Short mmCIF file of C-alpha atoms and ligand atoms in Angstrom, two decimals:
data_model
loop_
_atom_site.label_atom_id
_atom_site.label_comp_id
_atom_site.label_asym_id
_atom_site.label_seq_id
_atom_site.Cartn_x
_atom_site.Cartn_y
_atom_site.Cartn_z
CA UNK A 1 0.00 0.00 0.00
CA UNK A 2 1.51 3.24 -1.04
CA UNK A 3 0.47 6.77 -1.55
CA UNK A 4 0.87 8.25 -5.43
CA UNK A 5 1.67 11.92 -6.18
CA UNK A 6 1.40 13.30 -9.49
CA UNK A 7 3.34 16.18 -9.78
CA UNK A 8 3.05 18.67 -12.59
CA UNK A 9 3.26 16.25 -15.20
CA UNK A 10 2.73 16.85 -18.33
CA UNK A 11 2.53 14.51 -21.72
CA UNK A 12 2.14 15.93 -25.46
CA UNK A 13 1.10 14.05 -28.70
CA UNK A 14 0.83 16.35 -31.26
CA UNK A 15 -2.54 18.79 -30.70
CA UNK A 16 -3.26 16.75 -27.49
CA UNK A 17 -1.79 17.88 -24.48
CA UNK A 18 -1.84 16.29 -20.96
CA UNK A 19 -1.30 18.42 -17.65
CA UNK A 20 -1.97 17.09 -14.23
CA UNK A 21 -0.85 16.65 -10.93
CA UNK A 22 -2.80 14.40 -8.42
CA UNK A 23 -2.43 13.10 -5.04
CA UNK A 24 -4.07 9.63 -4.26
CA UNK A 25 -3.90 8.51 -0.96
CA UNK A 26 -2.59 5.14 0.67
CA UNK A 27 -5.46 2.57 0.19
CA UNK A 28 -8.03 4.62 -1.60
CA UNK A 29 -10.26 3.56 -4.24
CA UNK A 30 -9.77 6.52 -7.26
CA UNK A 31 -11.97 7.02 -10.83
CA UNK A 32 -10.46 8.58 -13.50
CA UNK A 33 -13.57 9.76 -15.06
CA UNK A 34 -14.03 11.23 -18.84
CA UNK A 35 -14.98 11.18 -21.78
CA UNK A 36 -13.18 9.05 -24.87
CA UNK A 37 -9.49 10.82 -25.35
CA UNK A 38 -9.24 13.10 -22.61
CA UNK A 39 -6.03 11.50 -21.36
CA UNK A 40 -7.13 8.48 -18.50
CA UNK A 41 -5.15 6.24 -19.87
CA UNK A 42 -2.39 8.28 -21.14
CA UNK A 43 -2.56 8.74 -17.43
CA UNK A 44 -2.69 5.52 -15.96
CA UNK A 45 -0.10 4.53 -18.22
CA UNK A 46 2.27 7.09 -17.13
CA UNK A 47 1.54 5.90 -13.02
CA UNK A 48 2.94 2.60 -14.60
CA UNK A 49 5.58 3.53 -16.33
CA UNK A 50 4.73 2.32 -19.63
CA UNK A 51 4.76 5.87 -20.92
CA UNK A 52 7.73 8.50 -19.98
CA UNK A 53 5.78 12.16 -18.97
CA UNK A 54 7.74 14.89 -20.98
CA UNK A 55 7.60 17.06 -17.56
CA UNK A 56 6.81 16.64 -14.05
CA UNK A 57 7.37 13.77 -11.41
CA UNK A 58 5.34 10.52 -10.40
CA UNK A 59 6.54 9.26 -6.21
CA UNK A 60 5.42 6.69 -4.21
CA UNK A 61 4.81 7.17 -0.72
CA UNK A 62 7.13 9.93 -1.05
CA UNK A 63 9.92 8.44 -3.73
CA UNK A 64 10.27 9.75 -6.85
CA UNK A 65 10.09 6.94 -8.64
CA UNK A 66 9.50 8.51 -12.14
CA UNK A 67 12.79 6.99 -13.89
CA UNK A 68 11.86 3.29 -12.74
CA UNK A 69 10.57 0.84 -15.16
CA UNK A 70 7.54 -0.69 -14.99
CA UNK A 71 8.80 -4.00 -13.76
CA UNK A 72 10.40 -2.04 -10.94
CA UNK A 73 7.05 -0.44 -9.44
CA UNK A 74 5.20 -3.65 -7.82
CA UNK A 75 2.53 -2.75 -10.15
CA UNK A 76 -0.74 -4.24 -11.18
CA UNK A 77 -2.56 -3.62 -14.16
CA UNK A 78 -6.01 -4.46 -15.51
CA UNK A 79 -7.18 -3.71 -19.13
CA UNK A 80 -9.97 -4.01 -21.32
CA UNK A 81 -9.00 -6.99 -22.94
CA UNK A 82 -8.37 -9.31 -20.63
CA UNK A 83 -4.95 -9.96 -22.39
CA UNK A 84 -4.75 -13.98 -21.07
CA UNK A 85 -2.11 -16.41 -22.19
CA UNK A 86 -4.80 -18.43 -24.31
CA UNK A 87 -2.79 -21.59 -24.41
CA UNK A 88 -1.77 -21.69 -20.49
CA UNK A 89 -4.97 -22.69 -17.78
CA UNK A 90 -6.12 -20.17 -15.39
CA UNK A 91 -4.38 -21.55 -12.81
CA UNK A 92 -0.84 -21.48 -15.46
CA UNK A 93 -2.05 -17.45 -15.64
CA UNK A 94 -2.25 -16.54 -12.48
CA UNK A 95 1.06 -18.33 -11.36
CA UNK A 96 2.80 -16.98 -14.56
CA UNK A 97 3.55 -13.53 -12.60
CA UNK A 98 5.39 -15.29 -9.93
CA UNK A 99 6.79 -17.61 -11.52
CA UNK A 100 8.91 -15.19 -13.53
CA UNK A 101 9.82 -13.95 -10.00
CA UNK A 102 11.44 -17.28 -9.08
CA UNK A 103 8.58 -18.03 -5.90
CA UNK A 104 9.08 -21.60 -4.52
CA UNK A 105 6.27 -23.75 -6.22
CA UNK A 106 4.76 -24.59 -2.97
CA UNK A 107 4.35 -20.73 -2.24
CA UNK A 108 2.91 -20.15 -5.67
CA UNK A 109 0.42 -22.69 -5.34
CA UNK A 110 -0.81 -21.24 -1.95
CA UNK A 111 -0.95 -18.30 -3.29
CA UNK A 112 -2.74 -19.11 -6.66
CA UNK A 113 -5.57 -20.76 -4.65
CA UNK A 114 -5.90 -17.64 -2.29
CA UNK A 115 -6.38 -15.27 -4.74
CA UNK A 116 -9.09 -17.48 -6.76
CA UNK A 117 -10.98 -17.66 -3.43
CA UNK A 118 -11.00 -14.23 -3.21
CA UNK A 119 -12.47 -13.53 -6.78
CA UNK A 120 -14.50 -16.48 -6.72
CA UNK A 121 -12.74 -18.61 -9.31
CA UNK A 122 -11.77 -21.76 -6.76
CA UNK A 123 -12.26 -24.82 -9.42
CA UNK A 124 -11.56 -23.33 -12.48
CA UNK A 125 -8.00 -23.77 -12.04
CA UNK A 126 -7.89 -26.03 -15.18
CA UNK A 127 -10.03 -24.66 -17.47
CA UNK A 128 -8.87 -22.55 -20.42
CA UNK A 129 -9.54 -18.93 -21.14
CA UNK A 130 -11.64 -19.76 -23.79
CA UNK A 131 -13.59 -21.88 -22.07
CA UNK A 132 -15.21 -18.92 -19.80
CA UNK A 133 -17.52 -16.53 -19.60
CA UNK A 134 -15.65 -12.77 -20.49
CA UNK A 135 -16.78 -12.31 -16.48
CA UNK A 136 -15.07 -15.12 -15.55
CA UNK A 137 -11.80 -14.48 -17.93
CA UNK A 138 -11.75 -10.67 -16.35
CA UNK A 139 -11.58 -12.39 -12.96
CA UNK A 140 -8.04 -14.54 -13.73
CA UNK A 141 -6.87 -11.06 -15.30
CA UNK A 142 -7.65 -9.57 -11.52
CA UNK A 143 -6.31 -12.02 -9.66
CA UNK A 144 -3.23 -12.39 -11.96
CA UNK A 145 -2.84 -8.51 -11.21
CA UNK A 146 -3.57 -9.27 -7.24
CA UNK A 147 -1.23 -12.60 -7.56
CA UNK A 148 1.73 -11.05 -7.10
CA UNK A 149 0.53 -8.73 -4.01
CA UNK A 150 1.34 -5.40 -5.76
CA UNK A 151 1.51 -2.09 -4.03
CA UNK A 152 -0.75 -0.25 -6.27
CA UNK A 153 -3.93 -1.61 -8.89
CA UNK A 154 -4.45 -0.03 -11.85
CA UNK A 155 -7.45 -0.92 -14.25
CA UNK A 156 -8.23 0.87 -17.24
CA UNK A 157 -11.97 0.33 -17.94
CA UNK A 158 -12.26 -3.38 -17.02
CA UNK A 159 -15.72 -3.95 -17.66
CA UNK A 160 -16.19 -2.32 -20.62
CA UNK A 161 -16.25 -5.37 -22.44
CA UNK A 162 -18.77 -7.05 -20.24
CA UNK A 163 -22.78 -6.85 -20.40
CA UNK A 164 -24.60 -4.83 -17.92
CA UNK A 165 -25.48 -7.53 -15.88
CA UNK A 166 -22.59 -8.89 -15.07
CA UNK A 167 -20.55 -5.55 -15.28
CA UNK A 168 -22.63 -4.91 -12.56
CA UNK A 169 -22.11 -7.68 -10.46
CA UNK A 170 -18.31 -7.10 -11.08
CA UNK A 171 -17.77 -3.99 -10.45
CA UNK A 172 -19.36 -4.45 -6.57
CA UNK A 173 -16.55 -7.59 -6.04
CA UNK A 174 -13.74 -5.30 -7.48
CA UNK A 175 -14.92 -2.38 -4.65
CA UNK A 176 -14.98 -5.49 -1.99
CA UNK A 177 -11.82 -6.91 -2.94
CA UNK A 178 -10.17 -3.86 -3.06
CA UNK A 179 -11.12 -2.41 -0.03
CA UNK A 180 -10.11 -5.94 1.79
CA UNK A 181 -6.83 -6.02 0.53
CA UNK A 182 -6.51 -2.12 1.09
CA UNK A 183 -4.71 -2.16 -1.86
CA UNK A 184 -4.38 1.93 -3.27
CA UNK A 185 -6.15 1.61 -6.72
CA UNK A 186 -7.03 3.78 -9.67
CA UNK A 187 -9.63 3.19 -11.85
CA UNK A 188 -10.56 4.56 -14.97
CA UNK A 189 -13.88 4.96 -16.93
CA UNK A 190 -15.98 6.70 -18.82
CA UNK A 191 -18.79 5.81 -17.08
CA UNK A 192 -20.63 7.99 -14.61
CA UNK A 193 -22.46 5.23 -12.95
CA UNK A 194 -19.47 2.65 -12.26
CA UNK A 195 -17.77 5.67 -10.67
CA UNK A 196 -20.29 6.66 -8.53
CA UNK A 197 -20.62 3.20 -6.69
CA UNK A 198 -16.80 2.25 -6.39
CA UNK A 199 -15.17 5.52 -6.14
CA UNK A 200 -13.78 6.99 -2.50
CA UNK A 201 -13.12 10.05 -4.77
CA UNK A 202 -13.40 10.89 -8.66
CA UNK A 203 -11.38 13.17 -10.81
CA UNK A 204 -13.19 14.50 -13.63
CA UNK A 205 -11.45 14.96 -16.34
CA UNK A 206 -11.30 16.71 -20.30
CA UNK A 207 -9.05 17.64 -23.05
CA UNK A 208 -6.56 16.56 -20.70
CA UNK A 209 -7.22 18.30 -17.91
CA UNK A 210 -8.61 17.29 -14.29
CA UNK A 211 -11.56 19.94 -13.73
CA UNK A 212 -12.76 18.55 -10.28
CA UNK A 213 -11.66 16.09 -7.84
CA UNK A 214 -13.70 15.21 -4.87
CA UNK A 215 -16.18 12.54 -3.08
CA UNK A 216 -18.98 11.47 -5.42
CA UNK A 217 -21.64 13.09 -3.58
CA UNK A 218 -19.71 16.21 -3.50
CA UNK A 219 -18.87 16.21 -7.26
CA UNK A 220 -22.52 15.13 -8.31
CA UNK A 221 -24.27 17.75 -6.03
CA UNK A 222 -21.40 20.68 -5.52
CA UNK A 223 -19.81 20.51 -9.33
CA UNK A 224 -17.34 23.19 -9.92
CA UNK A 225 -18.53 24.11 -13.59
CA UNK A 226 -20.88 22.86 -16.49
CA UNK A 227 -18.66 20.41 -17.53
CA UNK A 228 -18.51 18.22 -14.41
CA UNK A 229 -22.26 18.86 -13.69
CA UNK A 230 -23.57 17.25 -16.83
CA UNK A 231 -20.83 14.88 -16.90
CA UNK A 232 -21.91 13.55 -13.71
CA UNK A 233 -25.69 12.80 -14.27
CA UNK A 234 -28.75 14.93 -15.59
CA UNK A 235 -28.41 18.50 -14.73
CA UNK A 236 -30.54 21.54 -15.26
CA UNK A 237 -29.11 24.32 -15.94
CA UNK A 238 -30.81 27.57 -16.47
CA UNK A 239 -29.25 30.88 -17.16
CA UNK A 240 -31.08 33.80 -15.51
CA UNK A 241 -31.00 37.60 -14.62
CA UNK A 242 -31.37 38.25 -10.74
CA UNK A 243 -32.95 41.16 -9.51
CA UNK A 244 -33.11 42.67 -5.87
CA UNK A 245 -31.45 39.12 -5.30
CA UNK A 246 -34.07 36.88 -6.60
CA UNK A 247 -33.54 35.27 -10.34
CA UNK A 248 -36.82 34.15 -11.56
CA UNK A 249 -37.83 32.06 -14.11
CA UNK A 250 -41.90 32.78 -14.50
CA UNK A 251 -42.85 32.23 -11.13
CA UNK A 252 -39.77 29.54 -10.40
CA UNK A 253 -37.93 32.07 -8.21
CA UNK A 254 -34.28 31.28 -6.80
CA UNK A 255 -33.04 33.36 -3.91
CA UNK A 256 -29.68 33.97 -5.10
CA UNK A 257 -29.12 36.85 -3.31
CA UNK A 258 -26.84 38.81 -5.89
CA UNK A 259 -27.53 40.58 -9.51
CA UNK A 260 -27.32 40.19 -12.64
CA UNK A 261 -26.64 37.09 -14.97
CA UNK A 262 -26.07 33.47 -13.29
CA UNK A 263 -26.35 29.86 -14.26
CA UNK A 264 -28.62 28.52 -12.16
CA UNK A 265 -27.89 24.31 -11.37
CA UNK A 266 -30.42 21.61 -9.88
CA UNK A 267 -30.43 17.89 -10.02
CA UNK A 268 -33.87 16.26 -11.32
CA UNK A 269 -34.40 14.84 -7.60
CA UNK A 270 -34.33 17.99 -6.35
CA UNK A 271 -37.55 19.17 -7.87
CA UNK A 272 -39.82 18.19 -5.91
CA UNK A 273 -43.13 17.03 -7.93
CA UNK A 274 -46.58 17.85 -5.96
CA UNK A 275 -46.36 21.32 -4.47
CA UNK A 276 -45.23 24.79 -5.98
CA UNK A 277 -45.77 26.47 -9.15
CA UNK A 278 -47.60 24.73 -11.98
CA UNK A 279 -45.70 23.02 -14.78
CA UNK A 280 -46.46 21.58 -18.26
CA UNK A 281 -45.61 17.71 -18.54
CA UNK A 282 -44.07 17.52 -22.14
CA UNK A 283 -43.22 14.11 -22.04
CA UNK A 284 -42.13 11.50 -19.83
CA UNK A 285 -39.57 8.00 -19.54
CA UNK A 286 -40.41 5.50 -17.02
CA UNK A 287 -37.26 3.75 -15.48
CA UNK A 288 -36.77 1.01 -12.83
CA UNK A 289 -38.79 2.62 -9.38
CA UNK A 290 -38.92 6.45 -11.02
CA UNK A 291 -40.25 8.44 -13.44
CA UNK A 292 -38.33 11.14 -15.65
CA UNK A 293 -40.32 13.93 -15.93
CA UNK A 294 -39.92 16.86 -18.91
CA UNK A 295 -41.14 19.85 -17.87
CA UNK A 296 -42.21 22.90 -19.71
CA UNK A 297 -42.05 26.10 -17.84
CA UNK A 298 -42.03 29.49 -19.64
CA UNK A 299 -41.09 27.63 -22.98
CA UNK A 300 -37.85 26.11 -20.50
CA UNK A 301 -37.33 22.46 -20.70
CA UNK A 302 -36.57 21.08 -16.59
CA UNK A 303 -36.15 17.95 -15.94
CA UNK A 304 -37.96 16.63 -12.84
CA UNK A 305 -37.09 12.71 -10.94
CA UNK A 306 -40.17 11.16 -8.80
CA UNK A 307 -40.59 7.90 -7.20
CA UNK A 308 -43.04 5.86 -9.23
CA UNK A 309 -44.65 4.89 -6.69
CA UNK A 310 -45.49 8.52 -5.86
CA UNK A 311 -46.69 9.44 -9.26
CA UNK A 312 -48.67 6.19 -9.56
CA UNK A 313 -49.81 4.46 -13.27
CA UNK A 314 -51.24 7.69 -14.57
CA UNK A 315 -48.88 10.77 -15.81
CA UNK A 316 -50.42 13.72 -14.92
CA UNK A 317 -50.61 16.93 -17.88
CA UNK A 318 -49.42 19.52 -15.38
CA UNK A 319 -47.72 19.21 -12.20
CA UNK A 320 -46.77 21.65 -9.24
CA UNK A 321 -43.25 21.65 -8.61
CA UNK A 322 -40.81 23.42 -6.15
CA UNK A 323 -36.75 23.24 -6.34
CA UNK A 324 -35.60 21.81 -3.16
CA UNK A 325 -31.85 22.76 -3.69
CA UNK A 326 -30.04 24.91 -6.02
CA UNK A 327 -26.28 25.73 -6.23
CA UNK A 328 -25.29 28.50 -8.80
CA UNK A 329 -22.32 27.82 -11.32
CA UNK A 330 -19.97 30.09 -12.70
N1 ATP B 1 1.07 6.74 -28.24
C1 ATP B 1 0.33 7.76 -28.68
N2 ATP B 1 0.69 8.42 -29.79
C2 ATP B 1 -0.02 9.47 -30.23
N3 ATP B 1 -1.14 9.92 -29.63
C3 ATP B 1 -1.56 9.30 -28.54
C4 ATP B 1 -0.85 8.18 -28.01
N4 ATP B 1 -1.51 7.76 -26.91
C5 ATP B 1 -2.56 8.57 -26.76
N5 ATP B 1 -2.61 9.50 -27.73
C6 ATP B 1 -3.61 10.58 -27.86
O1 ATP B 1 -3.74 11.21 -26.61
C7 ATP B 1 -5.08 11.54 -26.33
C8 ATP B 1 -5.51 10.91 -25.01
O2 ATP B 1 -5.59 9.52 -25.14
P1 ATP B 1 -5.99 8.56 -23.95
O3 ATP B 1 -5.97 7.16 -24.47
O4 ATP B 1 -5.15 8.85 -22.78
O5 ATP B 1 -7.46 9.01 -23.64
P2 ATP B 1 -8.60 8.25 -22.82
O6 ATP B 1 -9.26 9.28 -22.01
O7 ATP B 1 -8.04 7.08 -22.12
O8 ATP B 1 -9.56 7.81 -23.99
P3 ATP B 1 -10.38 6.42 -24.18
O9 ATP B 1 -11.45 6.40 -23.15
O10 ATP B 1 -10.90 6.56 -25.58
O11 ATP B 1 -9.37 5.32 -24.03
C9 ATP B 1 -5.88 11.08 -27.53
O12 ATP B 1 -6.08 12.19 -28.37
C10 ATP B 1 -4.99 10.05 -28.17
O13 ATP B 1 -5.24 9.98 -29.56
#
């Protein structure tokens, strides 16, 4: 278990340019979160060592350990592709990493059959990549990473691959493996939802840049900008004109308590549907326990999140609502 410091690095290819500096802290669980080409992996790769940083430094627990190879930095590293020897048996896969490291076979074996428990592969030892489920083959890639008890994880969207279902399933075993080992582990996706249930903290980032770090809950209800708020989830976002403190949209009024132009920023749940000013429903989806609600107001689209259960079968034409919580963004 180690701390990592990113320090002012920064990476170039051509147009694209990659400038960040990030601490992540001994035993935490940490999302790189963004969309496709804004640098996770260029990232990820550069905490391995697989990719020298043109500036800047990379230390662990302190070291600066930016000229080691990646052999050298007790790494482990999960991709997309699970990347198995196709030819060698799952148990042959997960041993291969300590093998190469001279262990004494009795060790190795003991070891092997740990780290199967612990994703759930005990009795597939002999089986062949190809004969399992892409679930099952992502599992020997973890515990081939785990195998060799590194000081950091590293996987770069691991379940990208993988149908919801089981991506699902996965991703809750990854956060309860890593937690028990209290191994310090970065993550990256581009998927708001898997980092919202694994992450201790995220780091949004685009076009190479981090815009926001902080505790899911923090990022998804306090984003610093635009960006990170609709990044995040569903936002609404309406720019208005305050006056004598008060920026009103019809009779939606938000006690802002300054002047002049702002962006004001709720989250769907925090309109609450039943009480308040009238609103036009414009249309409607109908997900698992809630209803999405699109709301008309003053020729404004809002979008409004209720409990099914609380709506009931029947979607009403017009609804009262009332915004619970607002934050305003820059
Ligand atoms: N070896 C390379 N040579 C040239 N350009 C590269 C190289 N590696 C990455 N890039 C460029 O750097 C940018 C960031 O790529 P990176 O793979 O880090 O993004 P990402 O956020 O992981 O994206 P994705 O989710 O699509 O994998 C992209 O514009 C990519 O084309």
């Amino acid at each position: 278990m180690v701390s990592i410091e990113l320090r002012d690095i920064i990476k170039r290819f051509g147009e694209f340019e990659l400038k960040v500096s990030l601490s992540v802290k001994d035993g935490e669980l940490l999302t790189l979160l963004g969309p496709s080409g804004c640098g996770k992996t260029t990232t990820l790769r550069i905490i391995a060592g697989l990719e020298k940083p043109d500036k800047g430094r990379v230390y662990f627990d302190g070291r600066d350990i930016t000229d080691l190879p990646p052999y050298e930095r007790n790494i482990g590293l999960v991709f997309q592709d699970y990347a198995l020897f196709p030819h060698m048996t799952v148990f042959k896969n997960v041993a291969f990493g300590l093998e190469v490291r001279r262990v004494p076979r009795m060790e190795i074996e003991k070891r092997v059959r740990e780290v199967l428990d612990l994703v759930g592969l005990r009795g597939f030892e002999n089986r062949l990549p190809e004969e399992l489920s892409g679930g099952q083959q992502q599992r020997v890639a973890l515990a081939r990473a785990l195998v060799i008890e590194p000081d950091v994880l590293l996987l770069d969207e691991p379940l990208s691959n993988l149908d919801a279902k089981v991506r699902e399933k996965l991703r809750g075993e990854i956060k309860r493996i890593v937690k028990e080992l209290g191994i310090t582990t970065i993550y990256v996706t581009h998927d708001q939802e898997e980092a919202m249930v694994l992450s201790d903290r995220i780091a949004v980032m685009n076009f190479g840049r981090i815009e926001q770090v902080g505790e899911p809950y923090d990022l998804y209800y306090n984003p610093k900008n635009e960006f990170v708020a609709n990044f995040l989830g569903i936002s609404n976002i309406v720019e208005l004109e305050a006056k004598e403190g008060r920026a009103c949209l019809g009779d939606l009024c938000f006690e802002v308590g300054r002047e002049g132009k702002g962006k004001i920023f709720f989250r769907p749940e925090n309109v609450a549907v039943g009480e308040g000013i009238e609103a036009e429903v414009i249309g409607y989806e109908l997900l698992p326990g809630r209803v999405r609600l699109r709301l008309s107001i003053e020729g404004r689209e809002i979008i409004a999140e209720e409990l099914l259960s609380r709506i009931g079968k029947k979607i009403p034409k017009k609804v009262r609502i009332r915004v619970r919580e607002f934050k305003i963004l820059p």
